[in-house]
PDB file of N, CA and C in Angstrom:
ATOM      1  N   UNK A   1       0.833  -1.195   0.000  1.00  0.00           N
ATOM      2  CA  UNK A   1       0.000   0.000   0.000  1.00  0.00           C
ATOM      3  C   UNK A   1       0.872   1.252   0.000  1.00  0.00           C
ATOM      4  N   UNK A   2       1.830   1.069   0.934  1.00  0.00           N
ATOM      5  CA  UNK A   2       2.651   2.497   1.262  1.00  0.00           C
ATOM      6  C   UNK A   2       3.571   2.799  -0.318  1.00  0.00           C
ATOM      7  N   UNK A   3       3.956   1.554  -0.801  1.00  0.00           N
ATOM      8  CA  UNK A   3       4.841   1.725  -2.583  1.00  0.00           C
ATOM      9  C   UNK A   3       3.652   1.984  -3.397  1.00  0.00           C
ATOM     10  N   UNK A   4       2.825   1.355  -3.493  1.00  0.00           N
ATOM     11  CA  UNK A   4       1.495   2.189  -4.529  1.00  0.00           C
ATOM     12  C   UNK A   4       1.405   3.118  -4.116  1.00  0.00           C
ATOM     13  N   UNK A   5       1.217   3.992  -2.840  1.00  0.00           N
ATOM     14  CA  UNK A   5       0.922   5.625  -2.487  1.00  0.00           C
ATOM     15  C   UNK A   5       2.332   6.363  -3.349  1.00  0.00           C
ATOM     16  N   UNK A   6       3.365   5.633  -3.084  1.00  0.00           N
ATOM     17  CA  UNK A   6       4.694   6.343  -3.454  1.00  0.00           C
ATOM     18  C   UNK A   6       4.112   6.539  -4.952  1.00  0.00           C
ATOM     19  N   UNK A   7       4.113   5.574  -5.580  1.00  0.00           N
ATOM     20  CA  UNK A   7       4.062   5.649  -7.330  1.00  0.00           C
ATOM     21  C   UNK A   7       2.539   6.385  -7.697  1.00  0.00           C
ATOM     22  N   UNK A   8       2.283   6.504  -7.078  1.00  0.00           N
ATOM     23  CA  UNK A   8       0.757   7.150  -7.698  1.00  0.00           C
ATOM     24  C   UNK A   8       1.025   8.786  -7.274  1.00  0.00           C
ATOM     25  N   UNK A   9       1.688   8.956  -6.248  1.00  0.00           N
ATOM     26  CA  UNK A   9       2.141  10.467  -5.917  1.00  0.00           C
ATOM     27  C   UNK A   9       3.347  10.701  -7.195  1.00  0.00           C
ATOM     28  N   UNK A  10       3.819  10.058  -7.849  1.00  0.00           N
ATOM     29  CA  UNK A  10       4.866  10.431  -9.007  1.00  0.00           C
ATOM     30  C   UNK A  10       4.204  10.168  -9.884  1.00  0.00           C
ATOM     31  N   UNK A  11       2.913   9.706 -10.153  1.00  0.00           N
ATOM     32  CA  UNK A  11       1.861   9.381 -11.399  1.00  0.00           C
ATOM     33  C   UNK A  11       2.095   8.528 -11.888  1.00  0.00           C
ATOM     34  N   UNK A  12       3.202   7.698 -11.567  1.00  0.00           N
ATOM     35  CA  UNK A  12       3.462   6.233 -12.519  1.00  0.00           C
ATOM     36  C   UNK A  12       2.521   5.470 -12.138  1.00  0.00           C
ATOM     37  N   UNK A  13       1.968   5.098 -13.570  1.00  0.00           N
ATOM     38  CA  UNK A  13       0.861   4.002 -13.582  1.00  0.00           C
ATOM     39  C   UNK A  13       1.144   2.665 -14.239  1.00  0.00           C
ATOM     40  N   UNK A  14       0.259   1.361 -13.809  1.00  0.00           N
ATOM     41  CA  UNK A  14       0.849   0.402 -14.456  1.00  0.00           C
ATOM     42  C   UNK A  14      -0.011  -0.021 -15.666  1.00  0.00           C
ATOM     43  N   UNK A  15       1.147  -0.857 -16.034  1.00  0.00           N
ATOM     44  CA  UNK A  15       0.970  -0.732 -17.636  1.00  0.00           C
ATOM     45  C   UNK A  15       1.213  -2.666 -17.679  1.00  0.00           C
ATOM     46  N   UNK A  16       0.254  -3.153 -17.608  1.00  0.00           N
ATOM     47  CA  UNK A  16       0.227  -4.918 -17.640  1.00  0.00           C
ATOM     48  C   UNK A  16       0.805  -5.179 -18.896  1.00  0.00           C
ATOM     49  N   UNK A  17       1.781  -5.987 -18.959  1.00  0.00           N
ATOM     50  CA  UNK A  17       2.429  -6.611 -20.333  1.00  0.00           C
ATOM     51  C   UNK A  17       2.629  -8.071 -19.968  1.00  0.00           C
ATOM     52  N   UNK A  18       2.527  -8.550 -20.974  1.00  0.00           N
ATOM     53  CA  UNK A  18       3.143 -10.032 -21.827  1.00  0.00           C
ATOM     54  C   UNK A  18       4.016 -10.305 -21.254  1.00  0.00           C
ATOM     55  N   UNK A  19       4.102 -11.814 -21.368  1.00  0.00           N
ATOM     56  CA  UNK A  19       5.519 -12.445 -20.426  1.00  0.00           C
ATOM     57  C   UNK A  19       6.698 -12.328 -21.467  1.00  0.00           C
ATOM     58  N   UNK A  20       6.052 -12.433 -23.168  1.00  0.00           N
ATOM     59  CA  UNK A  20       6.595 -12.627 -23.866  1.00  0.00           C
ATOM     60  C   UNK A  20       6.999 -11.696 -24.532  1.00  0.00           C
ATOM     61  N   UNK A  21       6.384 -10.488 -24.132  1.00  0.00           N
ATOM     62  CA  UNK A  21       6.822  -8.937 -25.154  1.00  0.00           C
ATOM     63  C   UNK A  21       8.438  -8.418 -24.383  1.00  0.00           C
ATOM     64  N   UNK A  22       9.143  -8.739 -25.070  1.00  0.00           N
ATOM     65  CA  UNK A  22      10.249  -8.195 -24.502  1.00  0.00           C
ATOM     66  C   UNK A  22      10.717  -6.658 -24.671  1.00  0.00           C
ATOM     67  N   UNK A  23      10.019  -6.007 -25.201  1.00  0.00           N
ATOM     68  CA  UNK A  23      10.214  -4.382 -25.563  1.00  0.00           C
ATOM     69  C   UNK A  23      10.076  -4.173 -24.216  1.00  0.00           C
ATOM     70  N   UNK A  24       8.904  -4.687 -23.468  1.00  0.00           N
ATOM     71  CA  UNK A  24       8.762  -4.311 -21.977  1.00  0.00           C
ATOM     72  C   UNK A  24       9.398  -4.367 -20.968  1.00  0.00           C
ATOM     73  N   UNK A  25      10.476  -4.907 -21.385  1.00  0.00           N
ATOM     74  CA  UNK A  25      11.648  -5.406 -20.009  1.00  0.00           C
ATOM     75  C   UNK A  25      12.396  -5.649 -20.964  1.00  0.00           C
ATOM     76  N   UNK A  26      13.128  -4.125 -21.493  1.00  0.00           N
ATOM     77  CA  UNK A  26      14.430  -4.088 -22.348  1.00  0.00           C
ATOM     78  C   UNK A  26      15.572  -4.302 -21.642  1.00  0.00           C
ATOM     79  N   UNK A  27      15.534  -3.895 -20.125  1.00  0.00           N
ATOM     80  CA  UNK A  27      16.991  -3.492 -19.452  1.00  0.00           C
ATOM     81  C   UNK A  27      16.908  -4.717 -19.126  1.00  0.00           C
ATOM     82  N   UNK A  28      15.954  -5.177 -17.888  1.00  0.00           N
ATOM     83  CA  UNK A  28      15.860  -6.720 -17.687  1.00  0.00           C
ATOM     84  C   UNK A  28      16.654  -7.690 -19.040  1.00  0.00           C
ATOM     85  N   UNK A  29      15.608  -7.610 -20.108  1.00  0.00           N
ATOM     86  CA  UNK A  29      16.589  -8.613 -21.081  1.00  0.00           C
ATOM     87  C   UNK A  29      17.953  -8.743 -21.461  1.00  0.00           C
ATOM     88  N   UNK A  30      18.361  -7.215 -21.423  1.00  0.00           N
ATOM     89  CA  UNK A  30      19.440  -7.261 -21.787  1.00  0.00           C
ATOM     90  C   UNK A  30      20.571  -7.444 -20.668  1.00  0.00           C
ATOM     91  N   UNK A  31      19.984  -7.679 -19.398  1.00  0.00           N
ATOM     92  CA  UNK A  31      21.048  -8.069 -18.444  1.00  0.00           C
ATOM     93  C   UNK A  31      20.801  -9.735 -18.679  1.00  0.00           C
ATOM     94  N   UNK A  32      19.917 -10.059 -18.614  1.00  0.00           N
ATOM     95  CA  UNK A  32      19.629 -12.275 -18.680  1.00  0.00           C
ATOM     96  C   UNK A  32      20.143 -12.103 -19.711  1.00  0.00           C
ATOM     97  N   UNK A  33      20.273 -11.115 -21.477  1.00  0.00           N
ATOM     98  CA  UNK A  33      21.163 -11.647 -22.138  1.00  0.00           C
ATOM     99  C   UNK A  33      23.098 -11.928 -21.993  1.00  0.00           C
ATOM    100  N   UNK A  34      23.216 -10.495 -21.457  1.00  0.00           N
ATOM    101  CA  UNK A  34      24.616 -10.533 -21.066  1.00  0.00           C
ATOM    102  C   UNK A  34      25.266 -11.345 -19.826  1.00  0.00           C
ATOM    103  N   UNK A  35      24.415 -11.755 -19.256  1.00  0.00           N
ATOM    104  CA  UNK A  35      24.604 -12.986 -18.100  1.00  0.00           C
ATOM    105  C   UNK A  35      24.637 -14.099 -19.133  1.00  0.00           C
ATOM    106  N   UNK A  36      23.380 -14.577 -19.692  1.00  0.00           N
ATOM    107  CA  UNK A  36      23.764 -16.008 -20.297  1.00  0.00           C
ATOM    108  C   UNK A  36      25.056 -16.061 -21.085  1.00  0.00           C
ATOM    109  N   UNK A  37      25.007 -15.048 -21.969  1.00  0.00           N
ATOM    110  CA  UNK A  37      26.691 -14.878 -22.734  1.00  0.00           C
ATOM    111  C   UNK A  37      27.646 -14.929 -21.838  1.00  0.00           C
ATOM    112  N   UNK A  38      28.233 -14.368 -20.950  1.00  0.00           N
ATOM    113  CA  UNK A  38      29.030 -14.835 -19.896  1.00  0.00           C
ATOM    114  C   UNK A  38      29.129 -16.125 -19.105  1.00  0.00           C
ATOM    115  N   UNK A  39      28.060 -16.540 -18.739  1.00  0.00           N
ATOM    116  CA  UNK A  39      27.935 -17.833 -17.945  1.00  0.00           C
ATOM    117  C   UNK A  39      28.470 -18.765 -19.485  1.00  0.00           C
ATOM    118  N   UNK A  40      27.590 -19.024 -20.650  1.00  0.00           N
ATOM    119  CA  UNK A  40      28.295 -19.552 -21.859  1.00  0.00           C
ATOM    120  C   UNK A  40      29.870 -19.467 -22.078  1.00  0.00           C
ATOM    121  N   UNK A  41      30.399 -18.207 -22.192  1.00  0.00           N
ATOM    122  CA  UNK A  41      31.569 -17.745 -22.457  1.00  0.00           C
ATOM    123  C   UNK A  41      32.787 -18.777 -21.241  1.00  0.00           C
ATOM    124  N   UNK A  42      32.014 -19.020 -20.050  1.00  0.00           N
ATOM    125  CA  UNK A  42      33.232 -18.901 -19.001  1.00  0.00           C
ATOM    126  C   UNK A  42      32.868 -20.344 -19.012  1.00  0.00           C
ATOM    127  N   UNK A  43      32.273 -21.619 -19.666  1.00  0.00           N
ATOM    128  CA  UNK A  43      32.434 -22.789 -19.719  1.00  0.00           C
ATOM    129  C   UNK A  43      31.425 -23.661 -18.504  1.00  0.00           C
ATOM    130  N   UNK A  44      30.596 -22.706 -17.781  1.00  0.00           N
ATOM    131  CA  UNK A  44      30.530 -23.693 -16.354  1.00  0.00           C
ATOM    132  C   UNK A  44      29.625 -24.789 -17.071  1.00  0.00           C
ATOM    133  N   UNK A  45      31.067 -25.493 -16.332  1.00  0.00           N
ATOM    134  CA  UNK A  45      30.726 -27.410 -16.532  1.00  0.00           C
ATOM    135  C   UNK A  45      31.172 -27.791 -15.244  1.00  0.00           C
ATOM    136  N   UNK A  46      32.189 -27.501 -14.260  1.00  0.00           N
ATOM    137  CA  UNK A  46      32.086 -28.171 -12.958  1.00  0.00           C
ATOM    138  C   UNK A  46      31.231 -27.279 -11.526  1.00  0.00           C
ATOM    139  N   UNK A  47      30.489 -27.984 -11.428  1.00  0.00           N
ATOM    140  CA  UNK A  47      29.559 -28.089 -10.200  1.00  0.00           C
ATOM    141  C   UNK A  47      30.211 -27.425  -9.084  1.00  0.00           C
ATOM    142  N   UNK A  48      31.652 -27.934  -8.722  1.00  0.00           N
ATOM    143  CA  UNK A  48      32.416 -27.269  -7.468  1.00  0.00           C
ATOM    144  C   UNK A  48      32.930 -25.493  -8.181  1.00  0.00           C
ATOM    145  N   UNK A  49      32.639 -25.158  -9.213  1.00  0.00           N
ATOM    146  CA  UNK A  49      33.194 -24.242  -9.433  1.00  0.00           C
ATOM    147  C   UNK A  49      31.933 -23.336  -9.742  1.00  0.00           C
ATOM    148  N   UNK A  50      31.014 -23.630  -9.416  1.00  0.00           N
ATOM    149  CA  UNK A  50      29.862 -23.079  -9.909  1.00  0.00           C
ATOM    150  C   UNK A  50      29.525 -21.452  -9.079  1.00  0.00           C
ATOM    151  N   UNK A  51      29.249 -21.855  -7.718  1.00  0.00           N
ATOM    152  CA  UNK A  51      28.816 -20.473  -7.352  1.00  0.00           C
ATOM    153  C   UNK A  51      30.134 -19.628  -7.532  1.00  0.00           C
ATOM    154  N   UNK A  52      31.576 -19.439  -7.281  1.00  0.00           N
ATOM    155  CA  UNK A  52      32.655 -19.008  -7.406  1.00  0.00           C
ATOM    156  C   UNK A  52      32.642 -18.406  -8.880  1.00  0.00           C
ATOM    157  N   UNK A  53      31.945 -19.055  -9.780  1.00  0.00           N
ATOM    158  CA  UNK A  53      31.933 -18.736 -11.015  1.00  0.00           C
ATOM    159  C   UNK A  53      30.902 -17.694 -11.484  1.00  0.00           C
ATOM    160  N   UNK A  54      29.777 -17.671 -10.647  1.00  0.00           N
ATOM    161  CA  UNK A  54      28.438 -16.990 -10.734  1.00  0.00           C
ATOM    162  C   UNK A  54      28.831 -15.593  -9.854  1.00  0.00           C
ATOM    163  N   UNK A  55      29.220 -16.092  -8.831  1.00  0.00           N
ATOM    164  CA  UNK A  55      29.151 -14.783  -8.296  1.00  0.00           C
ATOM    165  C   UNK A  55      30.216 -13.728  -9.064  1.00  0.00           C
ATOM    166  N   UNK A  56      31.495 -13.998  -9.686  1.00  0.00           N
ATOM    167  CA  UNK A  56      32.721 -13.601 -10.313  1.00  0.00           C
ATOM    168  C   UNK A  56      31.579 -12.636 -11.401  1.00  0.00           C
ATOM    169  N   UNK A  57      31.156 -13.536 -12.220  1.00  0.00           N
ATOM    170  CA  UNK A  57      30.161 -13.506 -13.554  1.00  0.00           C
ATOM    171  C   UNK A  57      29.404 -12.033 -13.065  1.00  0.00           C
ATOM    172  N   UNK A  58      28.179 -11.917 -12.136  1.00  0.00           N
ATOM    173  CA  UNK A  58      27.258 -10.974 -11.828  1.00  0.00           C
ATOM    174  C   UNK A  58      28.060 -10.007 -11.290  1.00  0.00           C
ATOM    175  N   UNK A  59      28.972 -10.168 -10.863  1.00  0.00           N
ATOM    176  CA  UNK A  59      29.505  -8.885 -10.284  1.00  0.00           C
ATOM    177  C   UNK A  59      30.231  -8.027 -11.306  1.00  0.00           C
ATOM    178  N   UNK A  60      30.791  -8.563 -12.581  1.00  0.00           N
ATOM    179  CA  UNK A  60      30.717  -8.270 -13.660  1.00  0.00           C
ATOM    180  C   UNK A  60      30.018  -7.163 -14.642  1.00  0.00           C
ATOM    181  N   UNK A  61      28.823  -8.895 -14.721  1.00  0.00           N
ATOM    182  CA  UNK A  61      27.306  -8.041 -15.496  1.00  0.00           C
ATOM    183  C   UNK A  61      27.542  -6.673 -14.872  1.00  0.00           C
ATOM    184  N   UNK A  62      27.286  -6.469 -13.649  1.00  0.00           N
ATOM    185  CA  UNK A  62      26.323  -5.233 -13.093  1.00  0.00           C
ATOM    186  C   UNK A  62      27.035  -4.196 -13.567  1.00  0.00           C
ATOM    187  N   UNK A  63      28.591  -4.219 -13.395  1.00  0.00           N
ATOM    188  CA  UNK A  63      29.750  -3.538 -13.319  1.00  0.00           C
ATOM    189  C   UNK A  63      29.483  -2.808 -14.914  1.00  0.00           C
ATOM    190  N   UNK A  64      29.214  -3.966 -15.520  1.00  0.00           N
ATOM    191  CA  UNK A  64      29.314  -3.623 -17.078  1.00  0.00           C
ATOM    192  C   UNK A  64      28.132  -3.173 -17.139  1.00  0.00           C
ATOM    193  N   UNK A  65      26.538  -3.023 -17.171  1.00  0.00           N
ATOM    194  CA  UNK A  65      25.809  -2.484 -17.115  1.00  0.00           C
ATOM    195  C   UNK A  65      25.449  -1.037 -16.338  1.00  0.00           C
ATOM    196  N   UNK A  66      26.257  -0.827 -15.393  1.00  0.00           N
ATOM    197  CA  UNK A  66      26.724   0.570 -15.013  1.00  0.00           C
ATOM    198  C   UNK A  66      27.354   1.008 -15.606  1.00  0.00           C
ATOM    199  N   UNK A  67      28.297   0.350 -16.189  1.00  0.00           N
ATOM    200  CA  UNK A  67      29.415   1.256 -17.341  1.00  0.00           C
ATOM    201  C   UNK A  67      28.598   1.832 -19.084  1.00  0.00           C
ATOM    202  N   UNK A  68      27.880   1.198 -19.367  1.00  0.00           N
ATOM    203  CA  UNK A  68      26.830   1.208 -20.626  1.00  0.00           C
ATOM    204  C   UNK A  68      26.470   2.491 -20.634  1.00  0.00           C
ATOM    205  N   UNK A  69      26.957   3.461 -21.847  1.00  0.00           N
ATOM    206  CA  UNK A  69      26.370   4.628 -21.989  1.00  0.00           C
ATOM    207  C   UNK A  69      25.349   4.390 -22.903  1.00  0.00           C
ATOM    208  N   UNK A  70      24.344   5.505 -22.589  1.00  0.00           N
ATOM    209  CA  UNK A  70      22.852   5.376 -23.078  1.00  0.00           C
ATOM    210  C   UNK A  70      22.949   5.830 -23.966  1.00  0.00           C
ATOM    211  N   UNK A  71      22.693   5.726 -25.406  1.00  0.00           N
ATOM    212  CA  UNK A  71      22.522   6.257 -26.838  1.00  0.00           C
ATOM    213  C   UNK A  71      21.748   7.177 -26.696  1.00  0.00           C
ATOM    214  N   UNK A  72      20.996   8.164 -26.410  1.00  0.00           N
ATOM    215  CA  UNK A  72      20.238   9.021 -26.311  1.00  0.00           C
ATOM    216  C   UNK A  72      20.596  10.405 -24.440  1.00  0.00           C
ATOM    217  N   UNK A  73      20.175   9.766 -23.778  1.00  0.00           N
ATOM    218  CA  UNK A  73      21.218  10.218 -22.562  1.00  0.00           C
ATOM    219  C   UNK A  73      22.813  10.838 -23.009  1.00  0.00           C
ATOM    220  N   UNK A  74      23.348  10.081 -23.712  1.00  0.00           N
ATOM    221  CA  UNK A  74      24.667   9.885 -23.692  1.00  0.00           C
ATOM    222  C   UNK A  74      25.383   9.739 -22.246  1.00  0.00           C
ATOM    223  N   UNK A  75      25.311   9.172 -21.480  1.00  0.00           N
ATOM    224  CA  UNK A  75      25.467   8.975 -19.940  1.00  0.00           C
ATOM    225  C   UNK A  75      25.380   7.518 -19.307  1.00  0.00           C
ATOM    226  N   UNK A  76      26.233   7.135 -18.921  1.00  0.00           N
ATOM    227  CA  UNK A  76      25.993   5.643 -18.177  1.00  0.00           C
ATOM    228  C   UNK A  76      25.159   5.718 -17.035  1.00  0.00           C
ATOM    229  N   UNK A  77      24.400   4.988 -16.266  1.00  0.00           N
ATOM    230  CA  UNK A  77      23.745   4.598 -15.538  1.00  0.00           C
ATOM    231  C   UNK A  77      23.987   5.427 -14.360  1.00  0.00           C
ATOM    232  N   UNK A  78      25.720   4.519 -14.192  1.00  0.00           N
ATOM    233  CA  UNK A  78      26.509   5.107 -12.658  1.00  0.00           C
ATOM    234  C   UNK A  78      27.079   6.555 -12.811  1.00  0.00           C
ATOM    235  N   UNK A  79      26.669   6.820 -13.915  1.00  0.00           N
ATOM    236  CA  UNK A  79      27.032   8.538 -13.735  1.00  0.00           C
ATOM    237  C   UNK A  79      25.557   9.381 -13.432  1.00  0.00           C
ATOM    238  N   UNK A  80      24.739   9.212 -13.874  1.00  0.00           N
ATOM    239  CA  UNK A  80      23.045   9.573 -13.830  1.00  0.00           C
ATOM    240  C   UNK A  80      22.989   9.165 -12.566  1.00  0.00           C
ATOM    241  N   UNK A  81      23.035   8.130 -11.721  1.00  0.00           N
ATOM    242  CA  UNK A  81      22.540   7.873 -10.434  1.00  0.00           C
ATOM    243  C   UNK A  81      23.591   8.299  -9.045  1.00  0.00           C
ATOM    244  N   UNK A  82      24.847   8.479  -9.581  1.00  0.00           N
ATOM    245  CA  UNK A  82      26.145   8.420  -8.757  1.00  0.00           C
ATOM    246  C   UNK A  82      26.364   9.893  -8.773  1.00  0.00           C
ATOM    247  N   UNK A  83      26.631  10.064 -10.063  1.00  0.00           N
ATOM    248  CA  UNK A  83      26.909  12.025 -10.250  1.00  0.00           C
ATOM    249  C   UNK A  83      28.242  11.719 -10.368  1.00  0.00           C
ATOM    250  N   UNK A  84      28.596  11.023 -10.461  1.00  0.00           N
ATOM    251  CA  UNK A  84      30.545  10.994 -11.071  1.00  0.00           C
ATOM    252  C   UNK A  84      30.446   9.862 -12.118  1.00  0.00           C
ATOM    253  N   UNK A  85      31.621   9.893 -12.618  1.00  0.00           N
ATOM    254  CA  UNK A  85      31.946   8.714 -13.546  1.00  0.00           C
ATOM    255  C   UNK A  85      32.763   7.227 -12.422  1.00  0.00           C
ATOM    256  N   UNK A  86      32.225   6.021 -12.696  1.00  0.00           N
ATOM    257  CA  UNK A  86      32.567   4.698 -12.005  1.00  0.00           C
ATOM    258  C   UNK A  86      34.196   4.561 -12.479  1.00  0.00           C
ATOM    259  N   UNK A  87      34.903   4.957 -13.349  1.00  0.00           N
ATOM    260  CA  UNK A  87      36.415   4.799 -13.723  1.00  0.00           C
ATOM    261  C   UNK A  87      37.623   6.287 -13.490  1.00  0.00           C
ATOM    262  N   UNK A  88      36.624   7.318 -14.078  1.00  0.00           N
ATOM    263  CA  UNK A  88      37.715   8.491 -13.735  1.00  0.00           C
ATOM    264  C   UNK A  88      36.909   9.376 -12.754  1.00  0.00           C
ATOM    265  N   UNK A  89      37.998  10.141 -11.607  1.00  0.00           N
ATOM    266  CA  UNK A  89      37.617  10.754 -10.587  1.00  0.00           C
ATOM    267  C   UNK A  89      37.112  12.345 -11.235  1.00  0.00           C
ATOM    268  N   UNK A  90      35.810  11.807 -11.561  1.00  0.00           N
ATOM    269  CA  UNK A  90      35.225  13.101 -12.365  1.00  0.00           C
ATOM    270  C   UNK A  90      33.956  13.548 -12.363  1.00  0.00           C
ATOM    271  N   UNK A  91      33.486  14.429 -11.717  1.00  0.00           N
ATOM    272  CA  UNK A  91      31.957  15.484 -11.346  1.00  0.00           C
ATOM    273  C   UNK A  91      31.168  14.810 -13.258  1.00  0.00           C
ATOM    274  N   UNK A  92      29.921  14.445 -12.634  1.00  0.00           N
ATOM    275  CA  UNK A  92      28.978  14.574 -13.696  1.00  0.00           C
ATOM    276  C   UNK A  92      27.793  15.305 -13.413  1.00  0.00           C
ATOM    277  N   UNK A  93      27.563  15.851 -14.165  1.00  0.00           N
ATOM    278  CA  UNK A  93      26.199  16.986 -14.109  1.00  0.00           C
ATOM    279  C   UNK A  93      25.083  16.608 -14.991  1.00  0.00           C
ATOM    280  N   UNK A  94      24.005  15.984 -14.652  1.00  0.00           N
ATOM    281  CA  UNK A  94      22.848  15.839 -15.200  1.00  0.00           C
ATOM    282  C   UNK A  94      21.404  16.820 -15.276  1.00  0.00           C
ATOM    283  N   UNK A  95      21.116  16.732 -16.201  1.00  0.00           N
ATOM    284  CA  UNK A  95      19.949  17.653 -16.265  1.00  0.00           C
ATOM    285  C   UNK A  95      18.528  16.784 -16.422  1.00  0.00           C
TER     286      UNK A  95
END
């Protein structure tokens, strides 16, 4: 109740979609895509190496999905939410 009061005081309304429409969960997809490519890429075939391998992997993804500048923004994620850049010690200013 108290997160619906939040989102309805910012006017975001919901918008029911498809399990299968993926336009709707672009960022979502494109992180399960760049995870499966990685998990693929890094071979896991042994069992004892598995979570060591997963956790290595996501900490990654995220890393790299903060780093992703937005084609339109022109701005990565961790600069829009952080206000600096995640690699050089440098002020970002968003509008």
């Amino acid at each position: 109740a108290e997160f619906t009061g939040l989102l309805n005081s910012y006017g975001i309304k919901k918008k029911p979609t498809a399990v299968k429409k993926l336009q709707a969960n672009a960022i979502v997809e494109r992180a399960h895509l760049t995870m499966a490519e990685m998990l693929w890429t890094a071979g896991i075939i042994e069992a004892d190496r598995w979570q060591l391998i997963c956790d290595n992997i996501l900490q990654a993804v995220s890393w790299d999905l903060r780093l992703t500048v937005h084609r339109i923004l022109q701005k990565t994620p961790g600069q829009i939410i952080f206000g600096r850049d995640m690699i050089h010690p440098t002020i970002v200013h968003s509008n």
